[in-house]
Amino acid sequence: MVASNSVIFSIFISGLMSGVVAHPPSQWCKDNEAEKVYNRATMGPEFLPRDGVDMIDYDFDGARNWYISGKDWSSRRYELWKVTADGSDRTDLLHDKADSIAVKADGSGIFAIVDDKIALYSTSGRGIIEVVQSSSHRQRWAGLYYDDSEKVLYASDSANDKIYSFVKGGWGWKSDVVIYGQGHGSKELDEPAAIRKLGKTLYIVQTGGRYNSVVSWDIGSSHRNFEYNFGPTGEFGIEVLDEYIFYRDHSDSVYRRKLDSPYGKSELVVGGCGAGSRMNQITNAGTGALRGFSCDLIVWDYTWKNKVREEPSRSGLAGKEFVPHWLAVVCLLAIISVGVAVYRKFRHLEKSHLL
């Protein structure tokens, strides 16, 4: 999708609507307008190319630095670049098309699929650190997910309906097939793309049918747990946060569903107020990319630029940041829990020292 500016809106969601609602009440749209805007004016001129960008994928490290893969409208070149959290500095990482990216939380490297090759790249602009998997005419890599806690990279092979794991060893990267789609029904995996993970379960976007679909599949199992009855927009149109799966629905909405509820009700959390440039609207999902960061859900949005800004009236890229109250409470409890654990450890060390 094409963009000439980028903004991120920070919105606190005061309520969630049950079911898939085509036309939510006006109060919903009023209560869920954007509160904060990030664009070239607020983030600086290095945030996105001046004349526009076809966005492919994006991610964040633990310091909330941005990593964006897209095509610069003015140069007509594909780029992968990093922008610091405050927008003050940009680093070009790659002058090529990165079909999917996954950055390490510590910012020490970023995995990218380039020309059907998976490699780890420097985040300071020094190029390839090492090749994880060389390109092959037998495979077509589509999506990446990196588990920082387990130090495992997951990659989807859409040509062979497989999910691989890659683990760093003394002599390179060891690969294993952790999910293999075979046959039909519960054993079928159809052109997998985006991957998300919670515990020992992967959530995978399938792109092989008339419409995209999502399956829940335990790592190492010969069959999936279930297939959800919704179809996300775009090959990267899902995210997993807490006990929910979020998904892009058409061009103007994002919904959430309980992870263990394949046929349950979905709840509107973003948009649903028509497609346009207003602060409560999102439009044109593109790849559908969704990203969670801490207690936030980051949603890219393609809007129309305001002609009053004396800039060309092109379709513009926007990211909208949502902090649902229910998720903020969960994160607050997690912070309190960590604080208690740190305090107990400190007291234990203090007592040991006294003894």
Coordinates of C-alpha atoms in Angstrom, one line a residue:
M1 CA 0.0 0.0 0.0
V2 CA 1.1 3.6 -0.7
A3 CA 1.8 6.3 1.8
S4 CA 3.1 9.8 1.8
N5 CA 3.1 10.4 5.5
S6 CA 2.9 8.3 8.6
V7 CA 1.2 8.8 11.9
I8 CA 0.6 6.8 15.0
F9 CA -2.4 7.6 17.0
S10 CA -2.6 6.8 20.7
I11 CA -6.1 5.8 21.7
F12 CA -7.5 4.6 25.1
I13 CA -10.4 2.2 24.4
S14 CA -13.2 2.8 26.9
G15 CA -15.3 -0.1 25.9
L16 CA -15.4 -3.2 23.6
M17 CA -18.3 -4.2 21.4
S18 CA -19.4 -7.8 21.4
G19 CA -19.9 -9.5 18.0
V20 CA -19.0 -8.3 14.6
V21 CA -20.7 -5.0 14.2
A22 CA -21.1 -3.4 10.8
H23 CA -22.2 0.1 12.0
P24 CA -21.2 0.7 15.7
P25 CA -23.1 3.4 17.6
S26 CA -21.8 7.0 17.3
Q27 CA -20.8 6.9 21.0
W28 CA -18.2 4.2 20.2
C29 CA -16.7 6.3 17.5
K30 CA -16.7 9.4 19.7
D31 CA -15.0 7.6 22.6
N32 CA -12.3 6.0 20.5
E33 CA -10.8 8.9 18.7
A34 CA -7.0 9.2 18.5
E35 CA -5.3 11.1 21.3
K36 CA -1.7 11.3 20.0
V37 CA -0.3 11.6 16.5
Y38 CA 3.1 10.5 15.2
N39 CA 4.1 11.6 11.7
R40 CA 6.9 13.3 9.8
A41 CA 6.1 16.5 11.6
T42 CA 6.3 15.0 15.0
M43 CA 8.8 12.2 14.5
G44 CA 11.1 14.0 12.1
P45 CA 11.8 13.9 8.4
E46 CA 13.7 10.6 8.6
F47 CA 10.7 8.6 9.9
L48 CA 9.4 7.8 6.4
P49 CA 10.3 8.8 2.8
R50 CA 9.0 12.2 1.9
D51 CA 7.1 11.2 -1.3
G52 CA 5.6 8.0 0.1
V53 CA 6.3 4.3 0.8
D54 CA 4.8 0.9 0.0
M55 CA 5.0 -0.6 3.5
I56 CA 5.6 -4.4 3.7
D57 CA 6.4 -5.1 7.3
Y58 CA 7.6 -3.4 10.5
D59 CA 8.7 -4.4 14.0
F60 CA 10.1 -2.9 17.3
D61 CA 13.0 -3.8 19.6
G62 CA 12.8 -3.5 23.3
A63 CA 13.8 0.2 23.3
R64 CA 10.9 0.8 20.9
N65 CA 13.1 1.7 18.0
W66 CA 11.3 1.2 14.7
Y67 CA 12.3 -1.2 11.9
I68 CA 10.4 -0.7 8.6
S69 CA 10.5 -2.6 5.3
G70 CA 9.1 -0.8 2.3
K71 CA 9.5 0.7 -1.1
D72 CA 10.5 4.4 -1.3
W73 CA 8.2 6.1 -3.8
S74 CA 10.8 8.7 -4.9
S75 CA 13.7 6.4 -5.5
R76 CA 11.5 3.4 -6.4
R77 CA 13.9 1.2 -4.3
Y78 CA 13.1 -1.2 -1.6
E79 CA 14.6 -0.4 1.8
L80 CA 14.9 -1.7 5.3
W81 CA 15.6 1.0 7.8
K82 CA 15.7 1.7 11.5
V83 CA 14.4 4.9 13.2
T84 CA 15.0 5.6 16.9
A85 CA 12.1 5.8 19.2
D86 CA 12.1 9.6 19.3
G87 CA 12.6 9.8 15.5
S88 CA 15.9 11.7 15.8
D89 CA 18.0 9.2 13.9
R90 CA 17.6 6.9 10.9
T91 CA 19.9 4.0 9.9
D92 CA 19.6 2.3 6.5
L93 CA 20.0 -1.4 7.1
L94 CA 19.4 -2.9 3.6
H95 CA 18.8 -1.6 0.1
D96 CA 16.7 -4.6 -1.0
K97 CA 13.2 -6.0 -0.5
A98 CA 12.7 -7.7 2.9
D99 CA 9.5 -9.8 2.7
S100 CA 9.3 -10.3 6.4
I101 CA 11.3 -9.1 9.4
A102 CA 11.7 -10.1 13.1
V103 CA 14.0 -8.0 15.3
K104 CA 15.7 -9.2 18.5
A105 CA 14.4 -7.5 21.6
D106 CA 17.9 -6.4 22.6
G107 CA 18.4 -4.7 19.2
S108 CA 21.5 -6.7 18.4
G109 CA 20.2 -8.0 15.1
I110 CA 17.2 -8.3 12.8
F111 CA 16.2 -11.4 10.8
A112 CA 14.9 -10.8 7.3
I113 CA 13.7 -12.7 4.3
V114 CA 15.5 -11.4 1.2
D115 CA 15.3 -13.2 -2.2
D116 CA 14.1 -16.3 -0.4
K117 CA 17.1 -16.3 1.9
I118 CA 16.9 -15.9 5.7
A119 CA 19.7 -13.9 7.2
L120 CA 20.5 -12.0 10.4
Y121 CA 21.4 -8.4 9.7
S122 CA 23.2 -5.7 11.7
T123 CA 21.0 -3.0 13.2
S124 CA 23.8 -0.5 12.8
G125 CA 24.0 -0.7 9.1
R126 CA 26.9 -3.1 8.7
G127 CA 25.0 -5.6 6.5
I128 CA 24.7 -9.4 7.0
I129 CA 25.9 -10.8 10.3
E130 CA 25.3 -14.4 9.2
V131 CA 23.1 -16.5 6.9
V132 CA 20.5 -18.6 8.6
Q133 CA 19.1 -20.4 5.6
S134 CA 20.3 -20.1 2.0
S135 CA 17.9 -19.6 -0.8
S136 CA 16.5 -22.6 -2.7
H137 CA 14.1 -23.1 -5.6
R138 CA 12.4 -25.7 -3.4
Q139 CA 11.3 -23.3 -0.7
R140 CA 9.5 -20.0 -0.5
W141 CA 9.9 -18.3 2.9
A142 CA 6.9 -16.1 3.8
G143 CA 6.9 -15.1 7.5
L144 CA 9.2 -14.9 10.5
Y145 CA 8.8 -14.9 14.3
Y146 CA 11.6 -14.8 16.8
D147 CA 11.2 -16.1 20.3
D148 CA 13.6 -14.0 22.4
S149 CA 13.2 -16.1 25.6
E150 CA 13.9 -19.4 23.8
K151 CA 16.3 -18.0 21.2
V152 CA 14.4 -19.7 18.4
L153 CA 13.5 -18.4 15.0
Y154 CA 10.4 -19.7 13.3
A155 CA 9.8 -19.4 9.6
S156 CA 7.0 -20.4 7.3
D157 CA 7.6 -22.1 4.0
S158 CA 4.6 -21.4 1.9
A159 CA 5.7 -23.6 -1.0
N160 CA 5.8 -26.8 1.1
D161 CA 3.3 -26.0 3.8
K162 CA 5.8 -26.3 6.6
I163 CA 6.9 -24.3 9.6
Y164 CA 10.6 -24.5 10.5
S165 CA 12.5 -23.7 13.7
F166 CA 16.1 -22.4 13.6
V167 CA 18.4 -22.6 16.6
K168 CA 21.9 -21.2 16.7
G169 CA 24.6 -23.8 17.2
G170 CA 28.3 -24.0 17.3
W171 CA 28.5 -24.5 13.5
G172 CA 25.7 -22.4 12.3
W173 CA 21.9 -22.7 12.5
K174 CA 20.2 -26.0 13.1
S175 CA 16.8 -26.3 11.4
D176 CA 13.9 -28.6 12.2
V177 CA 10.4 -29.0 10.7
V178 CA 8.0 -28.3 13.6
I179 CA 4.8 -28.3 11.7
Y180 CA 4.1 -30.1 8.4
G181 CA 0.8 -29.8 6.7
Q182 CA -0.3 -33.0 4.9
G183 CA -3.5 -34.1 3.4
H184 CA -6.8 -32.5 4.3
G185 CA -8.9 -31.6 7.4
S186 CA -7.0 -31.1 10.7
K187 CA -3.7 -32.0 9.1
E188 CA -3.8 -29.4 6.3
L189 CA -1.6 -26.3 6.3
D190 CA -2.3 -24.2 3.2
E191 CA 0.5 -21.7 2.2
P192 CA 1.4 -20.4 5.6
A193 CA 2.5 -16.8 6.0
A194 CA 2.5 -14.8 9.3
I195 CA 3.4 -16.6 12.5
R196 CA 2.6 -15.6 16.1
K197 CA 3.4 -17.7 19.2
L198 CA 2.1 -18.1 22.8
G199 CA 3.5 -20.9 24.9
K200 CA 3.9 -23.9 22.8
T201 CA 1.3 -22.9 20.3
L202 CA 1.7 -21.2 16.9
Y203 CA -1.0 -19.1 15.3
I204 CA -0.5 -19.1 11.5
V205 CA -2.2 -17.2 8.7
Q206 CA -3.0 -19.4 5.7
T207 CA -3.1 -17.7 2.3
G208 CA -3.8 -20.6 0.0
G209 CA -7.6 -20.4 -0.1
R210 CA -9.9 -17.9 -1.7
Y211 CA -9.8 -16.1 1.6
N212 CA -7.1 -16.0 4.3
S213 CA -7.6 -18.1 7.4
V214 CA -5.9 -18.7 10.8
V215 CA -5.1 -22.0 12.5
S216 CA -3.9 -22.8 16.0
W217 CA -1.2 -25.5 15.9
D218 CA 0.9 -26.9 18.8
I219 CA 4.6 -27.2 18.0
G220 CA 5.5 -30.7 17.0
S221 CA 1.9 -31.9 16.6
S222 CA 0.8 -33.7 13.4
H223 CA -2.5 -31.9 13.3
R224 CA -3.9 -28.5 14.2
N225 CA -6.0 -27.6 17.3
F226 CA -8.6 -25.8 15.2
E227 CA -9.2 -23.2 12.5
Y228 CA -10.8 -19.9 13.4
N229 CA -14.0 -18.9 11.6
F230 CA -12.7 -15.4 10.6
G231 CA -10.4 -14.5 7.8
P232 CA -7.8 -11.8 8.4
T233 CA -7.1 -9.1 5.8
G234 CA -3.5 -9.4 4.6
E235 CA -0.8 -12.0 5.1
F236 CA 0.4 -10.3 8.3
G237 CA -3.0 -9.4 9.7
I238 CA -2.9 -11.0 13.1
E239 CA -1.3 -10.4 16.5
V240 CA -1.5 -12.3 19.8
L241 CA -1.6 -10.4 23.1
D242 CA -2.5 -11.8 26.5
E243 CA -5.2 -14.4 25.8
Y244 CA -6.6 -12.8 22.7
I245 CA -5.9 -12.9 19.0
F246 CA -6.3 -9.6 17.1
Y247 CA -7.0 -9.5 13.4
R248 CA -7.6 -7.0 10.6
D249 CA -11.1 -7.2 9.2
H250 CA -11.4 -5.7 5.7
S251 CA -10.0 -2.2 5.5
D252 CA -11.5 -0.3 8.4
S253 CA -11.6 -2.5 11.5
V254 CA -9.6 -4.6 14.0
Y255 CA -11.2 -7.2 16.2
R256 CA -10.1 -9.5 19.0
R257 CA -11.2 -13.0 19.8
K258 CA -10.4 -15.3 22.8
L259 CA -7.5 -17.5 21.7
D260 CA -9.4 -20.7 22.7
S261 CA -12.7 -19.7 21.0
P262 CA -12.5 -20.5 17.3
Y263 CA -16.2 -20.1 16.7
G264 CA -17.0 -17.5 19.4
K265 CA -17.8 -13.8 19.2
S266 CA -15.3 -11.2 18.1
E267 CA -15.1 -7.8 19.7
L268 CA -14.4 -4.6 17.9
V269 CA -11.3 -2.8 19.3
V270 CA -10.2 -0.5 16.5
G271 CA -12.0 1.5 13.8
G272 CA -15.4 0.4 12.6
C273 CA -16.3 4.0 12.0
G274 CA -16.0 4.0 8.3
A275 CA -13.0 4.3 6.0
G276 CA -11.4 7.7 6.0
S277 CA -8.9 10.1 7.6
R278 CA -10.8 10.9 10.8
M279 CA -9.1 10.1 14.1
N280 CA -11.4 7.2 14.8
Q281 CA -11.0 5.6 11.4
I282 CA -8.5 3.3 9.7
T283 CA -8.5 2.3 6.1
N284 CA -6.8 0.1 3.5
A285 CA -5.1 -2.7 5.4
G286 CA -2.4 -3.5 2.9
T287 CA -0.4 -6.5 4.2
G288 CA -2.6 -6.1 7.3
A289 CA 0.5 -5.9 9.6
L290 CA -0.3 -5.7 13.3
R291 CA 2.3 -5.5 16.1
G292 CA 2.0 -5.5 19.8
F293 CA 4.5 -3.7 22.0
S294 CA 4.3 -3.9 25.7
C295 CA 0.7 -3.0 26.4
D296 CA 0.0 -1.4 23.0
L297 CA -1.4 -2.6 19.8
I298 CA 0.2 -0.9 16.8
V299 CA -1.9 -0.7 13.7
W300 CA -0.7 0.8 10.4
D301 CA -3.3 2.8 8.5
Y302 CA -3.4 4.2 5.0
T303 CA -5.3 7.6 5.0
W304 CA -5.8 10.6 2.8
K305 CA -3.6 13.5 3.6
N306 CA -5.1 16.8 4.6
K307 CA -4.8 19.3 1.7
V308 CA -4.7 22.1 4.3
R309 CA -1.2 20.9 5.2
E310 CA -0.1 22.1 1.7
E311 CA 1.1 18.7 0.7
P312 CA 0.1 16.5 -2.2
S313 CA -3.3 14.8 -1.8
R314 CA -2.0 11.3 -1.9
S315 CA -2.9 8.3 0.1
G316 CA -0.9 8.4 3.3
L317 CA 0.4 5.7 5.7
A318 CA -0.6 6.0 9.3
G319 CA 0.0 3.9 12.3
K320 CA -2.5 3.9 15.1
E321 CA -1.6 2.9 18.6
F322 CA -4.2 1.5 20.9
V323 CA -4.0 0.9 24.7
P324 CA -7.1 -1.0 25.8
H325 CA -7.9 -0.6 29.4
W326 CA -8.2 -4.3 30.0
L327 CA -4.7 -4.9 28.7
A328 CA -3.3 -2.0 30.7
V329 CA -4.6 -3.6 33.8
V330 CA -3.0 -6.9 32.9
C331 CA 0.3 -5.2 32.3
L332 CA 0.1 -3.3 35.6
L333 CA -0.4 -6.5 37.4
A334 CA 2.6 -8.0 35.7
I335 CA 4.7 -5.0 36.6
I336 CA 3.6 -5.3 40.3
S337 CA 4.4 -9.0 40.2
V338 CA 7.9 -8.4 38.8
G339 CA 8.4 -5.6 41.5
V340 CA 7.5 -8.0 44.3
A341 CA 9.9 -10.7 42.9
V342 CA 12.7 -8.2 42.7
Y343 CA 12.0 -6.9 46.3
R344 CA 12.0 -10.5 47.6
K345 CA 15.3 -11.3 45.9
F346 CA 16.9 -8.1 47.3
R347 CA 15.7 -9.0 50.8
H348 CA 17.1 -12.5 50.5
L349 CA 20.5 -11.1 49.4
E350 CA 20.5 -8.6 52.2
K351 CA 19.8 -11.3 54.8
S352 CA 22.5 -13.5 53.4
H353 CA 25.0 -10.6 53.6
L354 CA 24.1 -10.0 57.2
L355 CA 24.6 -13.6 58.0

